[in-house]
Amino acid sequence: MKTNPRTWILAILGLFLLCGCYLEDRIQASALAEVDPGSVIFFDDFSDMESGWEIWDSDEAQIYYSDSGLGFTINTTNYDYWSLLGIRLADITLVVDAEQTAGPNDNDFGLICRYLDEFNFYAFLISGDGYGGIVKVKDGLYSVLTASETLEFGDNIRQGQDKNQLRADCIGNELSFYVNQEELLKVVDTDFSVGDIGLIAGAYDEPGVEILFDNFFAVKP
């Protein structure tokens, strides 16, 4: 098991909504192939550098477009940086391909839903060393929504520099987390019912974490 002391900060500004109605061919290859493609409300393969994601460049972190997706580099310890879509949603399914491309395996990265502000949101996280969980930040206080209150090892999480497909279902009071199309965790929580969505990555005791995101879907359940 893995504990996760964390200072959370807001690092990225909001985004704008894009139409996903032309993406029937792409969604067939995703974990959501069974979902009517008409329910896709947002998609980005990050091939268009004007697609709306906020880039970031400082000594502490960089977020940038590359030929393969949207990259996060975390050069400071015990911080997370995130990027938001800038719309409020209640029930939503999120899917993204996520890959650690360099740096220590002791890290975290994943999806955000029901983001109210930097002190209140849910995050669906895995790490390069095979741990995962659903995190709640409420009034700035961090908690992991498992009985053990820690991120837990998942056999279906590919470790190191390998690609994982992450899926977060935020539907009613149920929060479900899937990794590589297998359910990792399902919990019930009533604190947040609506909010923004986005991507997140962070480092622990060692900086230099590099994460690449691609094929981001937001789908109405």
Coordinates of N, CA and C in Angstrom, one line a residue:
M1 N 0.8 -1.2 0.0 CA 0.0 0.0 0.0 C 0.9 1.2 0.0
K2 N 0.2 2.4 -0.4 CA 1.0 3.6 -0.6 C 0.3 4.8 -0.1
T3 N 0.9 5.5 0.8 CA 0.3 6.7 1.3 C 0.7 7.9 0.3
N4 N -0.1 9.0 0.5 CA 0.1 10.0 -0.5 C -0.1 11.4 0.2
P5 N 0.8 11.8 1.0 CA 0.7 13.2 1.5 C 0.9 14.2 0.4
R6 N 0.0 15.2 0.3 CA 0.0 16.0 -0.9 C -0.4 17.4 -0.6
T7 N 0.3 18.4 -1.1 CA -0.1 19.7 -1.1 C -0.7 20.0 -2.5
W8 N -1.9 20.4 -2.5 CA -2.6 20.6 -3.8 C -2.6 22.0 -4.2
I9 N -2.3 22.3 -5.5 CA -2.3 23.7 -5.9 C -3.0 23.8 -7.3
L10 N -3.5 24.9 -7.6 CA -4.1 25.1 -8.9 C -3.0 25.6 -9.8
A11 N -2.8 24.9 -11.0 CA -1.8 25.2 -11.9 C -2.2 25.6 -13.3
I12 N -3.5 25.2 -13.6 CA -3.9 25.4 -15.0 C -5.2 26.1 -15.1
L13 N -5.5 27.0 -16.1 CA -6.7 27.7 -16.2 C -7.7 26.8 -17.0
G14 N -9.0 27.3 -17.2 CA -10.0 26.6 -17.9 C -9.8 26.5 -19.3
L15 N -10.6 25.6 -19.9 CA -10.6 25.4 -21.4 C -12.0 25.7 -21.9
F16 N -12.1 25.5 -23.3 CA -13.4 25.7 -23.9 C -13.9 24.4 -24.5
L17 N -15.2 24.2 -24.7 CA -15.8 23.0 -25.1 C -15.7 22.9 -26.7
L18 N -15.3 21.7 -27.1 CA -15.3 21.4 -28.6 C -16.3 20.4 -28.9
C19 N -16.8 20.3 -30.1 CA -17.7 19.3 -30.6 C -17.0 18.0 -30.9
G20 N -17.7 16.9 -30.5 CA -17.1 15.6 -30.7 C -17.9 14.8 -31.7
C21 N -18.8 15.4 -32.5 CA -19.8 14.7 -33.2 C -19.2 14.0 -34.4
Y22 N -18.0 14.3 -34.8 CA -17.4 13.7 -36.0 C -16.5 12.5 -35.6
L23 N -16.6 11.9 -34.4 CA -15.5 11.0 -33.9 C -16.0 9.6 -33.9
E24 N -17.0 9.2 -34.7 CA -17.5 7.8 -34.6 C -16.4 6.8 -34.9
D25 N -15.5 7.1 -35.8 CA -14.4 6.2 -36.2 C -13.4 6.0 -35.0
R26 N -13.1 7.1 -34.2 CA -12.2 7.0 -33.2 C -12.7 6.3 -31.9
I27 N -14.0 6.5 -31.6 CA -14.5 5.9 -30.4 C -14.7 4.4 -30.5
Q28 N -14.8 3.9 -31.7 CA -14.9 2.5 -31.9 C -13.7 1.7 -31.3
A29 N -12.5 2.4 -31.3 CA -11.3 1.8 -30.8 C -11.1 2.0 -29.3
S30 N -12.0 2.7 -28.7 CA -11.8 3.0 -27.2 C -12.5 2.0 -26.4
A31 N -12.4 2.2 -25.1 CA -13.1 1.4 -24.1 C -14.6 1.6 -24.2
L32 N -15.0 2.7 -24.8 CA -16.4 3.0 -24.9 C -17.0 2.6 -26.2
A33 N -16.5 1.6 -26.9 CA -17.0 1.3 -28.2 C -18.5 0.9 -28.2
E34 N -19.0 0.5 -27.1 CA -20.4 0.1 -27.0 C -21.3 1.3 -26.8
V35 N -20.8 2.5 -26.6 CA -21.6 3.7 -26.4 C -21.9 4.3 -27.7
D36 N -23.1 4.8 -27.8 CA -23.5 5.6 -29.0 C -22.6 6.7 -29.2
P37 N -21.9 6.8 -30.3 CA -20.9 7.9 -30.5 C -21.6 9.3 -30.5
G38 N -22.9 9.4 -30.7 CA -23.6 10.6 -30.6 C -23.6 11.2 -29.2
S39 N -23.2 10.4 -28.2 CA -23.2 10.9 -26.8 C -21.9 11.4 -26.4
V40 N -20.9 11.4 -27.3 CA -19.6 12.0 -27.1 C -19.8 13.5 -27.1
I41 N -19.5 14.2 -26.0 CA -19.7 15.7 -26.0 C -18.3 16.4 -26.1
F42 N -17.2 15.7 -26.0 CA -15.9 16.3 -26.1 C -14.9 15.2 -26.5
F43 N -14.0 15.5 -27.4 CA -12.9 14.6 -27.8 C -11.7 15.5 -28.1
D44 N -10.5 15.0 -27.8 CA -9.3 15.6 -28.2 C -8.2 14.6 -28.4
D45 N -7.6 14.5 -29.6 CA -6.3 13.7 -29.7 C -5.1 14.6 -29.7
F46 N -5.3 15.9 -29.4 CA -4.2 16.9 -29.2 C -3.4 17.1 -30.4
S47 N -3.9 16.8 -31.6 CA -3.2 17.0 -32.8 C -3.3 18.5 -33.3
D48 N -4.3 19.2 -32.7 CA -4.5 20.6 -33.0 C -4.0 21.5 -31.8
M49 N -2.9 22.2 -32.0 CA -2.3 23.0 -30.9 C -3.2 24.1 -30.5
E50 N -4.3 24.4 -31.3 CA -5.3 25.4 -30.9 C -6.6 24.8 -30.3
S51 N -6.5 23.5 -29.9 CA -7.7 22.9 -29.4 C -8.2 23.4 -28.1
G52 N -7.4 24.1 -27.4 CA -7.9 24.8 -26.2 C -7.3 24.5 -24.9
W53 N -6.4 23.5 -24.8 CA -5.8 23.2 -23.6 C -4.8 24.2 -23.2
E54 N -4.7 24.6 -22.0 CA -3.8 25.7 -21.5 C -2.4 25.0 -21.4
I55 N -1.4 25.6 -22.1 CA -0.1 25.1 -21.9 C 0.6 25.9 -20.7
W56 N 1.6 25.3 -20.2 CA 2.2 25.8 -19.0 C 3.7 25.7 -19.1
D57 N 4.5 26.7 -18.7 CA 5.9 26.7 -18.8 C 6.5 27.5 -17.7
S58 N 7.1 26.7 -16.7 CA 7.8 27.4 -15.6 C 8.9 26.4 -15.1
D59 N 9.7 26.9 -14.2 CA 10.7 26.0 -13.6 C 10.1 24.8 -12.9
E60 N 8.9 25.0 -12.4 CA 8.3 23.9 -11.6 C 7.6 22.8 -12.5
A61 N 7.1 23.2 -13.6 CA 6.3 22.3 -14.5 C 6.1 22.8 -15.9
Q62 N 5.9 21.9 -16.8 CA 5.6 22.3 -18.2 C 4.4 21.4 -18.6
I63 N 3.5 22.0 -19.4 CA 2.4 21.3 -20.1 C 2.5 21.8 -21.5
Y64 N 2.5 20.8 -22.4 CA 2.8 21.2 -23.8 C 2.2 20.2 -24.8
Y65 N 1.9 20.7 -26.0 CA 1.5 19.8 -27.1 C 2.7 19.2 -27.7
S66 N 2.6 17.9 -28.1 CA 3.7 17.2 -28.8 C 3.0 16.5 -30.0
D67 N 3.8 15.8 -30.8 CA 3.3 15.0 -31.9 C 2.4 13.9 -31.4
S68 N 2.5 13.5 -30.2 CA 1.8 12.3 -29.7 C 0.7 12.5 -28.7
G69 N 0.6 13.8 -28.2 CA -0.5 14.1 -27.2 C -0.2 15.3 -26.4
L70 N -0.7 15.4 -25.2 CA -0.5 16.5 -24.3 C 0.4 16.0 -23.2
G71 N 1.6 16.6 -23.1 CA 2.6 16.2 -22.2 C 2.6 17.0 -20.9
F72 N 2.9 16.4 -19.8 CA 3.1 17.0 -18.5 C 4.5 16.6 -18.0
T73 N 5.3 17.6 -17.6 CA 6.6 17.4 -17.0 C 6.5 18.1 -15.6
I74 N 6.8 17.4 -14.5 CA 6.7 17.9 -13.2 C 8.1 17.9 -12.6
N75 N 8.6 19.1 -12.4 CA 10.0 19.3 -12.0 C 10.1 19.7 -10.5
T76 N 9.0 19.7 -9.8 CA 9.0 20.0 -8.4 C 8.4 18.8 -7.6
T77 N 8.7 18.7 -6.3 CA 8.2 17.5 -5.6 C 6.9 17.8 -4.8
N78 N 6.1 16.8 -4.6 CA 4.9 16.8 -3.8 C 3.9 17.9 -4.3
Y79 N 3.8 17.9 -5.6 CA 2.8 18.8 -6.2 C 2.1 18.1 -7.3
D80 N 0.8 18.5 -7.6 CA 0.1 18.1 -8.7 C -0.2 19.3 -9.6
Y81 N -0.2 19.1 -10.9 CA -0.7 20.2 -11.8 C -1.8 19.6 -12.7
W82 N -2.8 20.4 -13.0 CA -3.9 19.9 -13.7 C -4.4 21.0 -14.8
S83 N -5.2 20.4 -15.7 CA -5.8 21.2 -16.8 C -7.3 20.9 -16.8
L84 N -8.1 21.9 -16.9 CA -9.5 21.8 -16.8 C -10.2 22.2 -18.2
L85 N -11.4 21.6 -18.4 CA -12.2 21.9 -19.6 C -12.9 23.1 -19.5
G86 N -13.4 23.5 -18.3 CA -14.1 24.8 -18.2 C -15.6 24.7 -18.3
I87 N -16.2 23.5 -18.1 CA -17.6 23.4 -18.2 C -18.1 22.6 -16.9
R88 N -19.3 22.9 -16.5 CA -19.8 22.2 -15.3 C -20.7 21.0 -15.8
L89 N -20.4 19.8 -15.3 CA -21.1 18.6 -15.7 C -21.5 17.9 -14.4
A90 N -22.6 17.1 -14.5 CA -23.0 16.3 -13.4 C -22.5 14.9 -13.6
D91 N -23.3 14.1 -14.4 CA -23.0 12.7 -14.7 C -22.2 12.7 -16.0
I92 N -21.0 12.0 -15.9 CA -20.1 12.0 -17.1 C -19.2 10.8 -17.0
T93 N -18.8 10.2 -18.1 CA -17.8 9.2 -18.2 C -16.6 9.8 -19.0
L94 N -15.4 9.7 -18.4 CA -14.2 10.2 -19.0 C -13.3 9.0 -19.3
V95 N -12.6 9.2 -20.5 CA -11.6 8.1 -20.9 C -10.4 8.9 -21.4
V96 N -9.2 8.3 -21.1 CA -8.0 8.9 -21.7 C -6.9 7.8 -21.7
D97 N -6.0 7.9 -22.7 CA -4.8 7.1 -22.8 C -3.7 7.8 -22.0
A98 N -3.1 7.2 -21.1 CA -2.1 7.9 -20.3 C -0.8 7.0 -20.2
E99 N 0.3 7.7 -20.4 CA 1.6 7.0 -20.5 C 2.7 7.7 -19.8
Q100 N 3.4 7.1 -18.9 CA 4.6 7.6 -18.3 C 5.7 7.5 -19.3
T101 N 6.3 8.6 -19.7 CA 7.4 8.5 -20.7 C 8.8 8.7 -20.1
A102 N 8.9 9.2 -18.9 CA 10.2 9.3 -18.3 C 10.0 9.6 -16.8
G103 N 11.1 9.5 -16.0 CA 11.1 9.9 -14.6 C 10.8 8.8 -13.7
P104 N 10.7 9.1 -12.4 CA 10.5 8.1 -11.4 C 9.1 7.4 -11.5
N105 N 9.0 6.2 -11.1 CA 7.7 5.5 -11.1 C 6.8 5.9 -9.9
D106 N 7.4 6.5 -8.9 CA 6.7 7.0 -7.8 C 6.1 8.4 -8.2
N107 N 4.9 8.3 -8.7 CA 4.2 9.5 -9.2 C 2.7 9.3 -9.1
D108 N 1.9 10.2 -9.7 CA 0.5 10.0 -9.9 C 0.0 10.7 -11.1
F109 N -1.0 10.2 -11.8 CA -1.6 10.8 -13.0 C -2.9 10.2 -13.3
G110 N -3.8 11.0 -13.9 CA -5.1 10.5 -14.2 C -6.1 11.6 -14.6
L111 N -7.4 11.4 -14.1 CA -8.5 12.2 -14.5 C -9.1 12.9 -13.3
I112 N -9.8 14.0 -13.6 CA -10.5 14.8 -12.6 C -12.0 14.9 -13.1
C113 N -12.9 14.8 -12.1 CA -14.3 15.1 -12.3 C -14.8 15.9 -11.1
R114 N -15.9 16.6 -11.4 CA -16.7 17.4 -10.3 C -15.7 18.3 -9.6
Y115 N -14.9 19.0 -10.4 CA -14.0 20.0 -9.8 C -14.8 21.3 -9.5
L116 N -14.8 21.7 -8.3 CA -15.4 23.0 -7.9 C -14.4 24.1 -7.8
D117 N -13.3 23.8 -7.2 CA -12.1 24.7 -7.1 C -10.9 23.9 -6.7
E118 N -9.8 24.6 -6.5 CA -8.6 23.8 -6.1 C -8.6 23.1 -4.8
F119 N -9.7 23.3 -4.0 CA -9.8 22.7 -2.7 C -10.9 21.6 -2.7
N120 N -11.6 21.4 -3.8 CA -12.8 20.5 -3.8 C -12.9 19.9 -5.1
F121 N -12.6 18.5 -5.2 CA -12.8 17.8 -6.5 C -12.5 16.3 -6.2
Y122 N -12.8 15.5 -7.2 CA -12.4 14.1 -7.3 C -11.3 13.9 -8.3
A123 N -10.4 13.0 -8.0 CA -9.3 12.6 -8.9 C -9.2 11.1 -9.0
F124 N -9.0 10.5 -10.2 CA -8.9 9.1 -10.4 C -7.4 8.9 -10.9
L125 N -6.6 8.3 -10.0 CA -5.2 8.3 -10.2 C -4.6 6.9 -10.2
I126 N -3.5 6.8 -11.0 CA -2.6 5.6 -11.0 C -1.2 6.1 -10.8
S127 N -0.3 5.2 -10.6 CA 1.1 5.6 -10.5 C 1.9 4.6 -11.3
G128 N 3.2 5.0 -11.6 CA 4.0 4.2 -12.4 C 4.5 2.9 -11.8
D129 N 4.3 2.8 -10.5 CA 4.7 1.6 -9.8 C 3.4 0.7 -9.5
G130 N 2.3 1.0 -10.1 CA 1.2 0.1 -10.1 C 0.1 0.3 -9.1
Y131 N 0.1 1.5 -8.5 CA -0.9 1.8 -7.5 C -2.0 2.6 -8.1
G132 N -3.2 2.6 -7.5 CA -4.3 3.4 -8.0 C -5.4 3.6 -7.0
G133 N -6.3 4.6 -7.3 CA -7.4 4.9 -6.4 C -8.1 6.1 -6.8
I134 N -9.2 6.3 -6.0 CA -10.1 7.5 -6.2 C -9.8 8.4 -5.0
V135 N -9.4 9.7 -5.3 CA -9.0 10.6 -4.3 C -10.1 11.7 -4.2
K136 N -10.4 12.1 -3.0 CA -11.3 13.3 -2.8 C -10.5 14.4 -2.1
V137 N -10.6 15.6 -2.7 CA -10.0 16.7 -2.0 C -11.2 17.6 -1.6
K138 N -11.4 17.7 -0.3 CA -12.5 18.5 0.3 C -12.0 19.5 1.2
D139 N -12.3 20.8 1.0 CA -11.9 21.9 1.8 C -10.3 21.9 2.0
G140 N -9.7 21.4 0.9 CA -8.2 21.4 0.9 C -7.6 20.2 1.5
L141 N -8.4 19.3 2.1 CA -7.9 18.1 2.8 C -8.0 16.9 1.9
Y142 N -7.0 16.1 1.8 CA -6.8 15.0 0.9 C -7.3 13.7 1.6
S143 N -8.0 12.9 0.9 CA -8.4 11.5 1.4 C -8.5 10.6 0.2
V144 N -8.2 9.3 0.4 CA -8.4 8.3 -0.6 C -9.6 7.5 -0.2
L145 N -10.5 7.3 -1.2 CA -11.8 6.7 -0.9 C -11.7 5.2 -1.0
T146 N -11.0 4.6 -0.1 CA -10.9 3.1 0.1 C -11.0 2.9 1.6
A147 N -11.2 1.6 1.9 CA -11.3 1.2 3.3 C -9.9 1.5 4.0
S148 N -8.8 1.2 3.2 CA -7.5 1.4 3.8 C -7.0 2.9 3.8
E149 N -7.8 3.7 3.1 CA -7.4 5.2 2.9 C -6.1 5.4 2.3
T150 N -5.6 4.4 1.5 CA -4.4 4.6 0.7 C -4.6 4.2 -0.7
L151 N -3.8 4.6 -1.6 CA -3.7 4.0 -2.9 C -3.3 2.6 -2.8
E152 N -4.0 1.7 -3.6 CA -3.7 0.3 -3.5 C -3.2 -0.3 -4.8
F153 N -2.4 -1.4 -4.7 CA -1.8 -2.0 -5.9 C -2.9 -2.6 -6.7
G154 N -2.8 -2.4 -8.1 CA -3.7 -3.0 -9.0 C -3.0 -3.9 -10.0
D155 N -3.4 -5.2 -10.1 CA -2.8 -6.1 -11.1 C -3.0 -5.6 -12.5
N156 N -4.0 -4.9 -12.8 CA -4.3 -4.5 -14.2 C -3.7 -3.2 -14.6
I157 N -2.9 -2.6 -13.7 CA -2.2 -1.3 -14.0 C -0.8 -1.7 -14.6
R158 N -0.5 -1.2 -15.8 CA 0.8 -1.5 -16.4 C 1.8 -0.5 -15.8
Q159 N 2.9 -1.0 -15.4 CA 3.9 -0.2 -14.7 C 5.0 0.3 -15.6
G160 N 5.6 1.4 -15.1 CA 6.7 2.0 -15.8 C 6.3 2.7 -17.1
Q161 N 7.1 2.7 -18.1 CA 6.8 3.4 -19.3 C 6.0 2.6 -20.2
D162 N 4.7 2.4 -19.8 CA 3.8 1.6 -20.6 C 2.5 2.4 -20.6
K163 N 1.6 2.2 -21.6 CA 0.4 3.0 -21.8 C -0.7 2.3 -21.0
N164 N -1.5 3.1 -20.3 CA -2.7 2.6 -19.6 C -3.9 3.4 -20.1
Q165 N -5.0 2.7 -20.3 CA -6.3 3.4 -20.6 C -7.1 3.6 -19.3
L166 N -7.4 4.8 -19.0 CA -8.1 5.2 -17.8 C -9.5 5.6 -18.1
R167 N -10.4 5.1 -17.3 CA -11.8 5.5 -17.4 C -12.4 5.8 -16.0
A168 N -13.1 7.0 -15.9 CA -13.7 7.4 -14.7 C -15.2 7.6 -15.0
D169 N -16.1 6.9 -14.2 CA -17.5 7.1 -14.3 C -17.9 7.9 -13.1
C170 N -18.5 9.1 -13.3 CA -19.0 9.9 -12.2 C -20.5 10.0 -12.4
I171 N -21.3 9.1 -11.8 CA -22.7 9.0 -12.1 C -23.5 8.9 -10.8
G172 N -24.3 9.9 -10.6 CA -25.0 10.0 -9.3 C -24.0 10.1 -8.2
N173 N -24.3 9.2 -7.2 CA -23.4 9.2 -6.0 C -22.3 8.1 -6.2
E174 N -22.3 7.4 -7.3 CA -21.3 6.4 -7.6 C -20.1 6.9 -8.4
L175 N -18.9 6.5 -7.9 CA -17.7 6.8 -8.6 C -17.0 5.5 -9.0
S176 N -16.8 5.3 -10.2 CA -16.1 4.0 -10.7 C -14.9 4.3 -11.5
F177 N -13.8 3.5 -11.2 CA -12.5 3.7 -11.9 C -12.2 2.4 -12.6
Y178 N -11.9 2.5 -13.9 CA -11.5 1.4 -14.7 C -10.1 1.7 -15.3
V179 N -9.2 0.6 -15.2 CA -7.9 0.7 -15.8 C -7.8 -0.4 -16.8
N180 N -7.5 -0.1 -18.1 CA -7.4 -1.1 -19.1 C -8.6 -1.9 -19.2
Q181 N -9.8 -1.3 -19.1 CA -11.1 -1.9 -19.3 C -11.5 -2.8 -18.2
E182 N -10.7 -2.8 -17.1 CA -11.1 -3.7 -15.9 C -11.4 -2.7 -14.7
E183 N -12.5 -3.0 -14.0 CA -12.8 -2.2 -12.9 C -11.8 -2.3 -11.8
L184 N -11.2 -1.2 -11.4 CA -10.3 -1.1 -10.3 C -11.0 -0.8 -8.9
L185 N -12.0 0.0 -9.0 CA -12.6 0.5 -7.7 C -13.9 1.1 -8.0
K186 N -14.9 0.9 -7.1 CA -16.2 1.6 -7.1 C -16.5 2.0 -5.7
V187 N -16.9 3.3 -5.6 CA -17.2 3.8 -4.2 C -18.5 4.7 -4.4
V188 N -19.1 5.0 -3.2 CA -20.2 5.9 -3.1 C -19.8 7.1 -2.3
D189 N -20.0 8.3 -2.8 CA -19.7 9.5 -2.1 C -20.6 10.6 -2.5
T190 N -21.1 11.4 -1.6 CA -22.2 12.4 -1.8 C -21.7 13.8 -1.8
D191 N -20.4 14.1 -1.6 CA -20.0 15.4 -1.4 C -20.1 16.3 -2.6
F192 N -19.8 15.8 -3.8 CA -19.8 16.7 -5.0 C -20.7 16.1 -6.0
S193 N -21.6 16.8 -6.6 CA -22.5 16.3 -7.6 C -22.3 16.9 -8.9
V194 N -21.6 18.0 -9.1 CA -21.4 18.6 -10.4 C -20.1 19.4 -10.3
G195 N -19.5 19.6 -11.5 CA -18.2 20.3 -11.5 C -17.5 20.1 -12.8
D196 N -16.3 20.7 -12.9 CA -15.5 20.7 -14.1 C -14.8 19.3 -14.2
I197 N -14.2 19.1 -15.4 CA -13.4 17.9 -15.7 C -12.0 18.2 -16.2
G198 N -11.1 17.3 -16.1 CA -9.7 17.6 -16.6 C -8.8 16.5 -16.4
L199 N -7.5 16.8 -16.6 CA -6.3 15.9 -16.5 C -5.4 16.4 -15.4
I200 N -4.7 15.4 -14.8 CA -3.8 15.7 -13.6 C -2.6 14.9 -13.6
A201 N -1.4 15.4 -13.2 CA -0.2 14.6 -13.0 C 0.6 15.3 -11.9
G202 N 1.4 14.4 -11.2 CA 2.2 15.0 -10.1 C 3.3 14.1 -9.7
A203 N 4.2 14.7 -8.9 CA 5.4 14.0 -8.4 C 5.4 13.9 -6.9
Y204 N 6.1 12.9 -6.4 CA 6.3 12.7 -4.9 C 7.6 13.3 -4.5
D205 N 8.5 12.4 -4.0 CA 9.7 12.9 -3.4 C 10.8 13.2 -4.4
E206 N 10.6 12.7 -5.7 CA 11.6 12.9 -6.7 C 11.0 13.6 -7.9
P207 N 11.6 14.7 -8.4 CA 11.0 15.4 -9.5 C 11.3 14.7 -10.9
G208 N 11.0 15.3 -12.0 CA 11.3 14.7 -13.3 C 10.2 13.8 -13.8
V209 N 9.0 13.8 -13.3 CA 7.9 13.0 -13.8 C 7.5 13.5 -15.2
E210 N 7.4 12.6 -16.2 CA 6.9 13.0 -17.5 C 5.7 12.1 -17.9
I211 N 4.6 12.7 -18.2 CA 3.3 11.9 -18.5 C 2.8 12.5 -19.8
L212 N 2.3 11.5 -20.7 CA 1.7 11.9 -21.9 C 0.3 11.4 -22.0
F213 N -0.7 12.3 -22.3 CA -2.1 12.0 -22.4 C -2.5 12.0 -23.9
D214 N -3.4 11.1 -24.3 CA -3.9 11.1 -25.6 C -5.3 10.6 -25.6
N215 N -6.0 10.9 -26.7 CA -7.4 10.4 -26.9 C -8.3 10.6 -25.7
F216 N -8.6 11.8 -25.4 CA -9.4 12.2 -24.3 C -10.9 12.3 -24.7
F217 N -11.7 11.5 -24.0 CA -13.2 11.5 -24.3 C -13.9 11.9 -23.1
A218 N -15.0 12.7 -23.3 CA -16.0 13.0 -22.3 C -17.3 12.5 -22.9
V219 N -18.0 11.6 -22.3 CA -19.2 10.9 -22.9 C -20.3 11.0 -21.9
K220 N -21.5 11.3 -22.4 CA -22.7 11.3 -21.5 C -23.1 9.8 -21.3
P221 N -23.2 9.4 -20.0 CA -23.6 8.0 -19.7 C -25.0 7.7 -20.0

